[in-house]
């Protein structure tokens, strides 16, 4: 009885321990599973974070590639437009040359027609003159037949003297006309020779200036709050700023090319500096004014040196330098003055005149 009870107790204890062990094992497995789930959640969060970072990086790369592609496309389009403009300008020049050639041919035909008409008139006049001479000879023979020897001699001498006087007058007129024609031809040859020896390039410059901007946001900074920056710029420089839909560009308009150049330099300095406000505008305008005045002085000195003209007053040199920024009929006035100076020197050398005086007059002819 006691042994059976002990066995029963042992069995009961074993069952209890088994149940407790099972419960403890289940709790342990649950904790291990929860730990694994937490680790998996952390790993999933890390993977998601890495994926988001990679996606953001790829997004930035895609944006950069798109901007680069747009820039390349814009550059290609600008190059194509530039090439088309160049080709159009070449075609316009060829058309102008053809028109000039046709005009010259038309002028030559008109001149030939005038010459031919002149020859026909001269032939008709000569024929009429011959008929007149024939009639006068017949009349003279009729008169001489009734004259004495002395009377006939006197009549013939008188007629011969009249004819010689008339012929002399015609010859004088003929020589005068020939002299005028030769003088005109000589003048044309002198001018033609001078022009052939003067090979100068002509560049048509615009009457407005365009300032390139790094981006369209710069337009807003130039305008300023309530337009105070652009008003300050226009007031100080005396130049109109045209801000329209043209991308990354501002147009400067002014009748005075020197003011327009000072405004252009001022605006470029402000864009480069990045600080745009009324005080800074005044500072940059002062610097730009000094730079342009220095450039004017250099341009005048260079023009005097290139023309080989000495002894010009400094104020005249300064005025001459200002012509660098002026245009007339699409031609730079300073370059035109240098060409006229060179041509005047060549023409003076051809006719034996004072070359230096001619070059000086040619250089200063547009100053007034």
PDB file of N, CA and C in Angstrom, residues 303-304 306-307 320 323-324 326 328 331-344 359-367:
ATOM      1  N   UNK A 303      43.022 103.897 -82.871  1.00  0.00           N
ATOM      2  CA  UNK A 303      42.627 104.389 -84.192  1.00  0.00           C
ATOM      3  C   UNK A 303      43.663 105.370 -84.737  1.00  0.00           C
ATOM      4  N   UNK A 304      44.127 106.280 -83.874  1.00  0.00           N
ATOM      5  CA  UNK A 304      45.155 107.245 -84.294  1.00  0.00           C
ATOM      6  C   UNK A 304      46.433 106.517 -84.695  1.00  0.00           C
ATOM      7  N   UNK A 306      46.683 103.301 -85.729  1.00  0.00           N
ATOM      8  CA  UNK A 306      46.455 102.534 -86.957  1.00  0.00           C
ATOM      9  C   UNK A 306      46.436 103.433 -88.186  1.00  0.00           C
ATOM     10  N   UNK A 307      45.870 104.636 -88.044  1.00  0.00           N
ATOM     11  CA  UNK A 307      45.806 105.552 -89.183  1.00  0.00           C
ATOM     12  C   UNK A 307      47.148 106.221 -89.460  1.00  0.00           C
ATOM     13  N   UNK A 320      36.865 110.521 -80.930  1.00  0.00           N
ATOM     14  CA  UNK A 320      37.088 109.484 -81.939  1.00  0.00           C
ATOM     15  C   UNK A 320      36.831 108.096 -81.356  1.00  0.00           C
ATOM     16  N   UNK A 323      33.262 106.816 -81.221  1.00  0.00           N
ATOM     17  CA  UNK A 323      32.689 106.302 -82.472  1.00  0.00           C
ATOM     18  C   UNK A 323      32.707 104.784 -82.528  1.00  0.00           C
ATOM     19  N   UNK A 324      33.490 104.165 -81.632  1.00  0.00           N
ATOM     20  CA  UNK A 324      33.535 102.691 -81.570  1.00  0.00           C
ATOM     21  C   UNK A 324      32.154 102.113 -81.286  1.00  0.00           C
ATOM     22  N   UNK A 326      29.234 103.580 -82.121  1.00  0.00           N
ATOM     23  CA  UNK A 326      28.201 104.132 -83.006  1.00  0.00           C
ATOM     24  C   UNK A 326      28.184 103.369 -84.331  1.00  0.00           C
ATOM     25  N   UNK A 328      26.342 103.450 -88.436  1.00  0.00           N
ATOM     26  CA  UNK A 328      25.640 104.223 -89.447  1.00  0.00           C
ATOM     27  C   UNK A 328      25.408 103.328 -90.654  1.00  0.00           C
ATOM     28  N   UNK A 331      27.078  99.989 -90.323  1.00  0.00           N
ATOM     29  CA  UNK A 331      28.539  99.929 -90.302  1.00  0.00           C
ATOM     30  C   UNK A 331      29.065 100.668 -89.077  1.00  0.00           C
ATOM     31  N   UNK A 332      30.074 100.098 -88.438  1.00  0.00           N
ATOM     32  CA  UNK A 332      30.700 100.746 -87.294  1.00  0.00           C
ATOM     33  C   UNK A 332      31.382 102.034 -87.751  1.00  0.00           C
ATOM     34  N   UNK A 333      31.071 103.152 -87.102  1.00  0.00           N
ATOM     35  CA  UNK A 333      31.551 104.463 -87.562  1.00  0.00           C
ATOM     36  C   UNK A 333      33.065 104.592 -87.396  1.00  0.00           C
ATOM     37  N   UNK A 334      33.637 104.035 -86.317  1.00  0.00           N
ATOM     38  CA  UNK A 334      35.085 104.128 -86.132  1.00  0.00           C
ATOM     39  C   UNK A 334      35.813 103.344 -87.222  1.00  0.00           C
ATOM     40  N   UNK A 335      35.345 102.126 -87.515  1.00  0.00           N
ATOM     41  CA  UNK A 335      35.956 101.352 -88.594  1.00  0.00           C
ATOM     42  C   UNK A 335      35.817 102.080 -89.928  1.00  0.00           C
ATOM     43  N   UNK A 336      34.642 102.698 -90.146  1.00  0.00           N
ATOM     44  CA  UNK A 336      34.421 103.456 -91.374  1.00  0.00           C
ATOM     45  C   UNK A 336      35.403 104.626 -91.473  1.00  0.00           C
ATOM     46  N   UNK A 337      35.641 105.333 -90.360  1.00  0.00           N
ATOM     47  CA  UNK A 337      36.578 106.460 -90.365  1.00  0.00           C
ATOM     48  C   UNK A 337      37.993 105.998 -90.698  1.00  0.00           C
ATOM     49  N   UNK A 338      38.391 104.844 -90.158  1.00  0.00           N
ATOM     50  CA  UNK A 338      39.716 104.296 -90.471  1.00  0.00           C
ATOM     51  C   UNK A 338      39.819 103.941 -91.954  1.00  0.00           C
ATOM     52  N   UNK A 339      38.751 103.369 -92.517  1.00  0.00           N
ATOM     53  CA  UNK A 339      38.771 103.018 -93.939  1.00  0.00           C
ATOM     54  C   UNK A 339      38.865 104.269 -94.808  1.00  0.00           C
ATOM     55  N   UNK A 340      38.077 105.291 -94.445  1.00  0.00           N
ATOM     56  CA  UNK A 340      38.125 106.542 -95.212  1.00  0.00           C
ATOM     57  C   UNK A 340      39.521 107.155 -95.129  1.00  0.00           C
ATOM     58  N   UNK A 341      40.134 107.098 -93.943  1.00  0.00           N
ATOM     59  CA  UNK A 341      41.492 107.615 -93.781  1.00  0.00           C
ATOM     60  C   UNK A 341      42.466 106.875 -94.690  1.00  0.00           C
ATOM     61  N   UNK A 342      42.334 105.549 -94.724  1.00  0.00           N
ATOM     62  CA  UNK A 342      43.229 104.744 -95.550  1.00  0.00           C
ATOM     63  C   UNK A 342      43.006 105.028 -97.033  1.00  0.00           C
ATOM     64  N   UNK A 343      41.728 105.087 -97.452  1.00  0.00           N
ATOM     65  CA  UNK A 343      41.409 105.377 -98.852  1.00  0.00           C
ATOM     66  C   UNK A 343      41.890 106.772 -99.256  1.00  0.00           C
ATOM     67  N   UNK A 344      41.689 107.740 -98.372  1.00  0.00           N
ATOM     68  CA  UNK A 344      42.132 109.107 -98.670  1.00  0.00           C
ATOM     69  C   UNK A 344      43.646 109.151 -98.854  1.00  0.00           C
ATOM     70  N   UNK A 359      44.926 111.654 -94.857  1.00  0.00           N
ATOM     71  CA  UNK A 359      44.570 110.620 -93.880  1.00  0.00           C
ATOM     72  C   UNK A 359      43.957 111.243 -92.624  1.00  0.00           C
ATOM     73  N   UNK A 360      44.500 112.385 -92.209  1.00  0.00           N
ATOM     74  CA  UNK A 360      43.956 113.079 -91.031  1.00  0.00           C
ATOM     75  C   UNK A 360      42.517 113.530 -91.294  1.00  0.00           C
ATOM     76  N   UNK A 361      42.295 114.112 -92.477  1.00  0.00           N
ATOM     77  CA  UNK A 361      40.943 114.569 -92.823  1.00  0.00           C
ATOM     78  C   UNK A 361      39.975 113.391 -92.901  1.00  0.00           C
ATOM     79  N   UNK A 362      40.431 112.281 -93.488  1.00  0.00           N
ATOM     80  CA  UNK A 362      39.571 111.105 -93.586  1.00  0.00           C
ATOM     81  C   UNK A 362      39.219 110.537 -92.229  1.00  0.00           C
ATOM     82  N   UNK A 363      40.188 110.516 -91.311  1.00  0.00           N
ATOM     83  CA  UNK A 363      39.956 109.957 -89.982  1.00  0.00           C
ATOM     84  C   UNK A 363      38.953 110.789 -89.186  1.00  0.00           C
ATOM     85  N   UNK A 364      39.002 112.112 -89.346  1.00  0.00           N
ATOM     86  CA  UNK A 364      38.168 113.005 -88.533  1.00  0.00           C
ATOM     87  C   UNK A 364      36.901 113.466 -89.250  1.00  0.00           C
ATOM     88  N   UNK A 365      36.621 112.937 -90.452  1.00  0.00           N
ATOM     89  CA  UNK A 365      35.521 113.497 -91.252  1.00  0.00           C
ATOM     90  C   UNK A 365      34.149 113.284 -90.618  1.00  0.00           C
ATOM     91  N   UNK A 366      33.976 112.263 -89.774  1.00  0.00           N
ATOM     92  CA  UNK A 366      32.662 111.984 -89.182  1.00  0.00           C
ATOM     93  C   UNK A 366      32.458 112.658 -87.830  1.00  0.00           C
ATOM     94  N   UNK A 367      33.478 113.328 -87.327  1.00  0.00           N
ATOM     95  CA  UNK A 367      33.350 113.981 -86.018  1.00  0.00           C
ATOM     96  C   UNK A 367      32.497 115.236 -86.131  1.00  0.00           C
TER      97      UNK A 367
END
